[in-house]
Short mmCIF file of C-alpha atoms and ligand atoms in Angstrom, two decimals:
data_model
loop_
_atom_site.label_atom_id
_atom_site.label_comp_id
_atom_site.label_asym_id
_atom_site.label_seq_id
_atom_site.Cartn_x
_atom_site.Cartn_y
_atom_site.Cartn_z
CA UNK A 1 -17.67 -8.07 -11.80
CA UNK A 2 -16.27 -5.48 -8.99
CA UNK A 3 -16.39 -2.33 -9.53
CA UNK A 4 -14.00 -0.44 -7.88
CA UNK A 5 -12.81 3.10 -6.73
CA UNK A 6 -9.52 4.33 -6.41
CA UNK A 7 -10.05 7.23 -3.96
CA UNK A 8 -6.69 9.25 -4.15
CA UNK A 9 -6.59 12.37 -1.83
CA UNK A 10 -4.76 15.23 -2.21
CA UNK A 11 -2.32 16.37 0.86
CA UNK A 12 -3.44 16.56 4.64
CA UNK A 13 -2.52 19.75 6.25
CA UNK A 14 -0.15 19.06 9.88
CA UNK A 15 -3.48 21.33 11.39
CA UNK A 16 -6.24 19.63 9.44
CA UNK A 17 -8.72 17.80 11.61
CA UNK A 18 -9.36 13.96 11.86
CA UNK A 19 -12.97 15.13 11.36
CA UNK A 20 -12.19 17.41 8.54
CA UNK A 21 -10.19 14.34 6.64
CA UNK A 22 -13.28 12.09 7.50
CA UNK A 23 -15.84 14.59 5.91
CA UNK A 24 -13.45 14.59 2.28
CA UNK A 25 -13.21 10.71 2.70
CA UNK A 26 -17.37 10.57 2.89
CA UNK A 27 -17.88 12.44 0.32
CA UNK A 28 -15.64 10.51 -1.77
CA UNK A 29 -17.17 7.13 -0.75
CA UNK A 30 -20.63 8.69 -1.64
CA UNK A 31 -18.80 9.44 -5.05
CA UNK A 32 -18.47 6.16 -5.37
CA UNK A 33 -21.82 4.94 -4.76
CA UNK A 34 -23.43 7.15 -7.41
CA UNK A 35 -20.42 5.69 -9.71
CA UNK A 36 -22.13 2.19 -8.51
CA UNK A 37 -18.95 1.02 -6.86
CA UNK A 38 -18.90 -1.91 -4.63
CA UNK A 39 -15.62 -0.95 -3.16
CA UNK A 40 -13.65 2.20 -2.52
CA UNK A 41 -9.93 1.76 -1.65
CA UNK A 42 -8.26 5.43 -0.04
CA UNK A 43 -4.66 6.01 0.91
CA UNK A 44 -1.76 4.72 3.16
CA UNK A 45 -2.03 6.84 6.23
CA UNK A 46 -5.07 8.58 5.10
CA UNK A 47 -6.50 10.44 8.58
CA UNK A 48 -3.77 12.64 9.03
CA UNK A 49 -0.83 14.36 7.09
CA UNK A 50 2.59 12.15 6.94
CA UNK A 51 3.51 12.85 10.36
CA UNK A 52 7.13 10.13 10.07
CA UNK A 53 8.48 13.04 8.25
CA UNK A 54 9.29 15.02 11.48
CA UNK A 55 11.83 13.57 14.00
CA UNK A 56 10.78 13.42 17.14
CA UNK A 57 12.87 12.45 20.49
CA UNK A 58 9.04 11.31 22.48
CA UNK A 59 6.82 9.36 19.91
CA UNK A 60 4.33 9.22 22.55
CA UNK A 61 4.09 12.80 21.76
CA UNK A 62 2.91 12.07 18.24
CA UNK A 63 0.15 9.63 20.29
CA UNK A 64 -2.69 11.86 18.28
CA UNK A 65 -1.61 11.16 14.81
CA UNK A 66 -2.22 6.77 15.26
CA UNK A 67 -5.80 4.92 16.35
CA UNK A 68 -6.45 3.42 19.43
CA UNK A 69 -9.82 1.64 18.10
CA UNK A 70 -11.18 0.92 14.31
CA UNK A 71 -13.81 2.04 14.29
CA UNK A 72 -13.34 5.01 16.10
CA UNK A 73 -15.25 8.18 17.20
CA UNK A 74 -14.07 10.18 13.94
CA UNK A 75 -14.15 7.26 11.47
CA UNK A 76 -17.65 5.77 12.66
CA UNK A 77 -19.54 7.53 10.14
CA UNK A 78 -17.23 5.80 7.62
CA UNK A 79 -18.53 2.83 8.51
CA UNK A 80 -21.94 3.95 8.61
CA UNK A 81 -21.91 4.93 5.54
CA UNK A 82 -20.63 2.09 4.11
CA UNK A 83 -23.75 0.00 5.49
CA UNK A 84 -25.63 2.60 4.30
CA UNK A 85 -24.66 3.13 0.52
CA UNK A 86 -23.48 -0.50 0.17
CA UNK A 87 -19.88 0.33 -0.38
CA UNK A 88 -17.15 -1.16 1.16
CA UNK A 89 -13.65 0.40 1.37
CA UNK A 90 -9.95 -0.06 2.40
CA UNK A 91 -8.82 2.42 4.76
CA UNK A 92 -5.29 3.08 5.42
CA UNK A 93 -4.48 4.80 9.49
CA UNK A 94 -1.61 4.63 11.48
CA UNK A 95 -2.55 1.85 14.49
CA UNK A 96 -1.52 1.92 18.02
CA UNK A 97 -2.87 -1.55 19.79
CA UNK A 98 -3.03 -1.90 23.58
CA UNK A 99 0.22 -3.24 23.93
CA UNK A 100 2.07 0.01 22.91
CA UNK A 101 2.54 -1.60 19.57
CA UNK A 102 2.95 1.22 16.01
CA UNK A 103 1.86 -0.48 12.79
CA UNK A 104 1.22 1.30 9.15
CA UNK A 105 -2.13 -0.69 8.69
CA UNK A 106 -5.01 -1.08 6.25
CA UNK A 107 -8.35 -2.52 7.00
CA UNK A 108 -10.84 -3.81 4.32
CA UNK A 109 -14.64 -2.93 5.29
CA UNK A 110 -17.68 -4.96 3.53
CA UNK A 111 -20.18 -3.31 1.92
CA UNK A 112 -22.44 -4.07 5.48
CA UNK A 113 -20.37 -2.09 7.21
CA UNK A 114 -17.83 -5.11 8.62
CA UNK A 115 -14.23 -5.27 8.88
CA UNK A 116 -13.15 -8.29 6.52
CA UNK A 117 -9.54 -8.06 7.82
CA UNK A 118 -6.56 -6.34 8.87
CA UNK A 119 -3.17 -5.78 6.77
CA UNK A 120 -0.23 -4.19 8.71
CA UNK A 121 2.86 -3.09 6.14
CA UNK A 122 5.79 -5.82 6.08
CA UNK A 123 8.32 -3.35 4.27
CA UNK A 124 9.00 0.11 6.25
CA UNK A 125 11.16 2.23 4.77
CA UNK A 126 13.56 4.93 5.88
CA UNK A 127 15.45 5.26 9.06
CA UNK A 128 14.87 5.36 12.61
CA UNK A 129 17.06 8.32 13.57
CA UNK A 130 17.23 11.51 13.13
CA UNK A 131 18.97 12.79 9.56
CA UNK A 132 18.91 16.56 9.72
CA UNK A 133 20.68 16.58 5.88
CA UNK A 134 18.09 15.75 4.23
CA UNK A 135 15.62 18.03 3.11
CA UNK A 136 12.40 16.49 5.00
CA UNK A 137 12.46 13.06 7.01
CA UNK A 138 11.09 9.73 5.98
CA UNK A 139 11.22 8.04 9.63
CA UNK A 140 8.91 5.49 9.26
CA UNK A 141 11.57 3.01 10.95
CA UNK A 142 10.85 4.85 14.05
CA UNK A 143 7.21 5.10 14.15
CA UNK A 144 6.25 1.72 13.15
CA UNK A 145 7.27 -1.86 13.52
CA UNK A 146 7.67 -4.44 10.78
CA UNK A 147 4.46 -6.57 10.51
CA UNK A 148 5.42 -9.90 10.86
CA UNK A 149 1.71 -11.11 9.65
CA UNK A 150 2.81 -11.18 6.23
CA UNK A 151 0.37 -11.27 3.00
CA UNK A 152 -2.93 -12.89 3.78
CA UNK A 153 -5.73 -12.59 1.49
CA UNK A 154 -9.79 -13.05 2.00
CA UNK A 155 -12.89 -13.89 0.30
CA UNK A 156 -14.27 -10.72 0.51
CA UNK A 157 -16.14 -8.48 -2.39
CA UNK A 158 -17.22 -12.36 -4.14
CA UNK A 159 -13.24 -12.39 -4.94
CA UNK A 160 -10.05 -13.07 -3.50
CA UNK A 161 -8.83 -9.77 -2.04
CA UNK A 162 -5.51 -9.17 -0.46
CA UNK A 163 -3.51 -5.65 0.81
CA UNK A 164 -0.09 -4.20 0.91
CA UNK A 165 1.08 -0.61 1.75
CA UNK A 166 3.16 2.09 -0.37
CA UNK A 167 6.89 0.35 0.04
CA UNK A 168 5.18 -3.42 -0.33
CA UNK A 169 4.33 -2.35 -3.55
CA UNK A 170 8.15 -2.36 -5.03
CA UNK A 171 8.82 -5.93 -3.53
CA UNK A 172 8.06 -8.95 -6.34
CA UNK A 173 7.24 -11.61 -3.09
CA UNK A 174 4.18 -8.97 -2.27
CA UNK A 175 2.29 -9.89 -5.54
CA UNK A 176 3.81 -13.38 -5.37
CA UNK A 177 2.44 -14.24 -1.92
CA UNK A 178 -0.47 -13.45 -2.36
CA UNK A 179 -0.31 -14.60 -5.91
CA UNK A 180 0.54 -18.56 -4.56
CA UNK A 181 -2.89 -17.73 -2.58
CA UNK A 182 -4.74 -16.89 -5.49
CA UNK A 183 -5.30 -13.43 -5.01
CA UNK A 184 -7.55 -11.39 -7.67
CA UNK A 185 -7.28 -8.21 -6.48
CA UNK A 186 -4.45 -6.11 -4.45
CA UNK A 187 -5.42 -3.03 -2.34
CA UNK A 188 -2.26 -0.68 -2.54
CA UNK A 189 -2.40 2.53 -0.55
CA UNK A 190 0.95 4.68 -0.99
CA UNK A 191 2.43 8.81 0.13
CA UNK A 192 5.48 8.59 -2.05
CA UNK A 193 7.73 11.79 -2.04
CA UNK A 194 9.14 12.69 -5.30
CA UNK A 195 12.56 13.96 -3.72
CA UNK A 196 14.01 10.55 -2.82
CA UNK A 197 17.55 11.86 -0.49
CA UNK A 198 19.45 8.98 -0.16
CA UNK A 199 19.81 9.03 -4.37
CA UNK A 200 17.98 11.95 -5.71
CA UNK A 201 18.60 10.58 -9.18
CA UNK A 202 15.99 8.49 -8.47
CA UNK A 203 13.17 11.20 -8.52
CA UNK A 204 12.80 11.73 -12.01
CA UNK A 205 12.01 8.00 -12.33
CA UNK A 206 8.96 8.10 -9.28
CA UNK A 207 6.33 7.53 -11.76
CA UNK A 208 7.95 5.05 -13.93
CA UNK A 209 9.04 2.89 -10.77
CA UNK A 210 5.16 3.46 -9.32
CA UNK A 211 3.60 1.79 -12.18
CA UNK A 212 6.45 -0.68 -12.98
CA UNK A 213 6.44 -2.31 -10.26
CA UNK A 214 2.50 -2.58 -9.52
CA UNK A 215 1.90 -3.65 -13.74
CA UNK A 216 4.27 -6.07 -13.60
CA UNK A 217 3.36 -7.61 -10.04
CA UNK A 218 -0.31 -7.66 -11.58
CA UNK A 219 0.61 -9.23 -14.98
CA UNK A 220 2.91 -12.34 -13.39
CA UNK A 221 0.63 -12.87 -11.04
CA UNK A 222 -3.08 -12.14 -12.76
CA UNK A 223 -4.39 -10.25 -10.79
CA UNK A 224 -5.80 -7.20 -10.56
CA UNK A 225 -4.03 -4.13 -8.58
CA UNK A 226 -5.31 -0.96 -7.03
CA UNK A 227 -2.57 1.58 -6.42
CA UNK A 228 -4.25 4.81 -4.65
CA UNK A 229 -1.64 7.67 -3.96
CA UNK A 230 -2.06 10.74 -1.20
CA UNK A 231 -0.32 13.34 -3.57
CA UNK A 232 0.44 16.58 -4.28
CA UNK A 233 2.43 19.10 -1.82
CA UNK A 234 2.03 18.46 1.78
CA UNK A 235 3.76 20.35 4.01
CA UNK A 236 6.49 21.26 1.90
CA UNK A 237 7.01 17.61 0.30
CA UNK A 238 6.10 16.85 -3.13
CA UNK A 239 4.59 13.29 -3.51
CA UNK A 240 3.28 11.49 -6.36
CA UNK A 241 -0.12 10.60 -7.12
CA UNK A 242 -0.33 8.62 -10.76
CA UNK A 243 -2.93 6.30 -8.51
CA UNK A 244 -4.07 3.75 -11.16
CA UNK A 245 -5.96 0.81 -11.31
CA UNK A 246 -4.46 -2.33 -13.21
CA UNK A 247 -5.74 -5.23 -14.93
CA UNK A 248 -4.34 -8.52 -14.98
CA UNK A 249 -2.85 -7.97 -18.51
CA UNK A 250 -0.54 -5.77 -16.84
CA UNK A 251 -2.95 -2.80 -18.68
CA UNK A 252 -3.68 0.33 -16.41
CA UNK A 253 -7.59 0.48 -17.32
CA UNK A 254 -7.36 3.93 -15.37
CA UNK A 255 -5.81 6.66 -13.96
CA UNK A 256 -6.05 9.62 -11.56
CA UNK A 257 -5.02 13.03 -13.80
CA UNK A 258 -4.97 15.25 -10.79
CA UNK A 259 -2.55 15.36 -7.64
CA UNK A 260 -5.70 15.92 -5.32
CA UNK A 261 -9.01 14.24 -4.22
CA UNK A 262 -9.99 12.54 -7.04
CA UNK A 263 -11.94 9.29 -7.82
CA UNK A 264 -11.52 6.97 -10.69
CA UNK A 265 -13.42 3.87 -11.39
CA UNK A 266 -13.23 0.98 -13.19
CA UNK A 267 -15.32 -2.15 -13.88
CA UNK A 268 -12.96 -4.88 -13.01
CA UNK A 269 -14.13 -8.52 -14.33
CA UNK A 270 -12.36 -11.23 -11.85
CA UNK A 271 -12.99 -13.80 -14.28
CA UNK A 272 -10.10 -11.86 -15.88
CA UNK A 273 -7.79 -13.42 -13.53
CA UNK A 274 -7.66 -16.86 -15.39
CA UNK A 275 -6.65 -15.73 -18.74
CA UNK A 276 -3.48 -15.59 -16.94
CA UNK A 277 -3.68 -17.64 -14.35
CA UNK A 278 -4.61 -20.70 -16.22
CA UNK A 279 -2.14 -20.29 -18.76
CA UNK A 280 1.26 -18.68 -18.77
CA UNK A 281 1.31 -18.29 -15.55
CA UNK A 282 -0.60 -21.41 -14.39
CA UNK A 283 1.67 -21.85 -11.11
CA UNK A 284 0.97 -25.64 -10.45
CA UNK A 285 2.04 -26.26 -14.12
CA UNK A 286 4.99 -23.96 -14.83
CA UNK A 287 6.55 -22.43 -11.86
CA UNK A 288 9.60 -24.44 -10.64
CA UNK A 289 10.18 -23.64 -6.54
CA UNK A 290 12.63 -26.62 -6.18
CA UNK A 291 15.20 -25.10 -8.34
CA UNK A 292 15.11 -21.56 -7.59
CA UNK A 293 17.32 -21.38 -4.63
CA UNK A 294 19.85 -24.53 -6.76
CA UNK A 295 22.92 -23.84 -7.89
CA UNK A 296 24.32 -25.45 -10.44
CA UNK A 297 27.83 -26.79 -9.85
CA UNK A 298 29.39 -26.27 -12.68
CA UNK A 299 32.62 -24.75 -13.45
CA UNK A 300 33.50 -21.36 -13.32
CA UNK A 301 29.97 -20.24 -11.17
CA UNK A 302 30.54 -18.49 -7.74
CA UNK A 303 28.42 -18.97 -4.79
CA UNK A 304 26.21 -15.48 -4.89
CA UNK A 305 26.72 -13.13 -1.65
CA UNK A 306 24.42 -13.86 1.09
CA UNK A 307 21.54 -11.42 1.84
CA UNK A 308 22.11 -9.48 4.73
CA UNK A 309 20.06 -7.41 5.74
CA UNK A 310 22.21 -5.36 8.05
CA UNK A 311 25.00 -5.08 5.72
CA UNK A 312 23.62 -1.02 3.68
CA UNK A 313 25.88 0.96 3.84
CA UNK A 314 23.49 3.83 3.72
CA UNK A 315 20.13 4.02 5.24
CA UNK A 316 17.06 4.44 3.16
N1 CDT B 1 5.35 5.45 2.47
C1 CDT B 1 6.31 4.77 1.80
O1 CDT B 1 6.50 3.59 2.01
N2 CDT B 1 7.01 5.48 0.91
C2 CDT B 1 8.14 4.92 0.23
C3 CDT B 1 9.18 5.96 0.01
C4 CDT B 1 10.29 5.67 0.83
S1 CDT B 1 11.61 6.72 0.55
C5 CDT B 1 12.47 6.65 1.97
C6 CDT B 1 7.82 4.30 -1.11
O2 CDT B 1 8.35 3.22 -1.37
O3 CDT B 1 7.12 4.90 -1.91
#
């Protein structure tokens, strides 16, 4: 039995400080340890606003907005905390290593205060120049590299825990990845702006596509899933919240009903896993990998087009 918080913030102001964020990201981890959480998951990028929405010619000028060391002076008392109340959380921050290298990553902390393990986000969205039609920027293509780590999971929290970030969450081969691993519970921080340019007929559907995609990856893979959302209107830009937690039924147990700081709980049985895992969707049983890339030759049936990914025509 885990029980876990999904610790959705509202927006970060451009001028809010790293130790002002810190301070409403305490308080909501002490939240959770009166709600006798073990584990507290907060945002994608959650110490500072969603600075890829600004084009910039220097990155290095935007040096403030990543972390050069986890923990950090400004995020130490996270961690102390954590020791402290016996709550561990995933933490979503914007990583700059010693090589010069920009990930979107998320760390899982035990409830001792240790860092289980690192995810950096394998999807970025966007584009990498500048777009001055659009309304606001989404350039995470130029601020961060693709993670080339992929979807690990650990035994962490007496379960099998894995991450994914925001875009991850719309891709079926997240959940499945971690799925083939045996994963029984998936950490999913997201910022998700309702406005989406490239097809704005899109934005009525934000919600629907937020949960779709994160029930169904959690029902074909049994497992549970913990979407967390920074929401509301930052900066001008309207993003979702919805953040939800998900059983392995596919069954959002609950859900944030505010677009600001907010904590929801839920009691989340792992056990849970193998009504689904053992059954329909009992991999080593069912699942057929040696035919899914066959095709059959008979008549009439085309070779499909080949996947490239170079080949949009528009940028996202
Ligand atoms: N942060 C992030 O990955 N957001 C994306 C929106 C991308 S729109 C260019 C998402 O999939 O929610």
């Amino acid at each position: 039995m885990l029980t876990v918080g999904a610790a959705q913030l509202g927006p970060i102001a451009k001028d809010e400080s790293r130790a002002a964020v810190v301070e409403r990201l305490r308080d909501l981890l002490r939240q959770g340890g009166t709600a006798g959480c073990d584990l507290v998951v907060f945002p994608e990028l959650a110490l500072t606003t969603f600075f890829p929405r600004w084009f910039t010619e220097d990155i290095a000028g935007h040096d403030h907005y990543y972390e050069t060391a986890m923990p950090g002076p400004e995020t130490q008392a996270l961690f102390d905390d954590a020791k402290e109340l016996g709550v561990g959380f995933a933490l979503g921050y914007a990583e700059l290593t010693p090589e010069g290298e920009r990930f979107n990553t998320t760390i899982l902390v035990e409830r001792d205060g240790s860092i289980v393990g690192r995810f950096r986000k394998v999807h970025i969205p966007g584009h990498e120049d500048d777009e001055p039609w659009r309304p606001f920027q989404h350039l995470e293509r130029r601020y961060f590299q693709e993670s080339d780590e992929g979807f690990p999971v650990w035994r962490a929290f007496d379960g099998i825990v894995g991450m994914a970030t925001c875009n991850d969450r719309r891709w079926p081969e997240t959940y499945r990845e971690m799925g083939l691993q045996g994963v029984e519970m998936v950490l999913i921080g997201y910022n998700t702006p309702i406005h989406y340019a490239p097809d704005p007929g899109q934005n009525a559907l934000q919600g629907f596509h937020n949960h779709l995609c994160m029930q169904a990856g959690a029902y074909q893979n049994g497992t549970w899933v913990v979407g967390v959302a920074k929401g509301g209107t930052e900066e001008g830009v309207e993003s979702l919240a919805q953040s939800a937690i998900i059983a392995p039924s596919g069954q959002i147990v609950a859900q944030a009903v505010t677009t600001g700081d907010e904590l929801i709980v839920a009691k989340c049985n792992l056990d849970w896993c193998a009504h689904y895992k053992d059954t329909l969707f009992d991999f080593a049983r069912y699942r057929r990998p040696e035919v899914y890339q066959r095709i059959t030759n008979q008549k009439g049936v085309e070779l499909p087009p080949v996947a490239d990914r170079g080949s949009a025509a528009e940028s996202g």
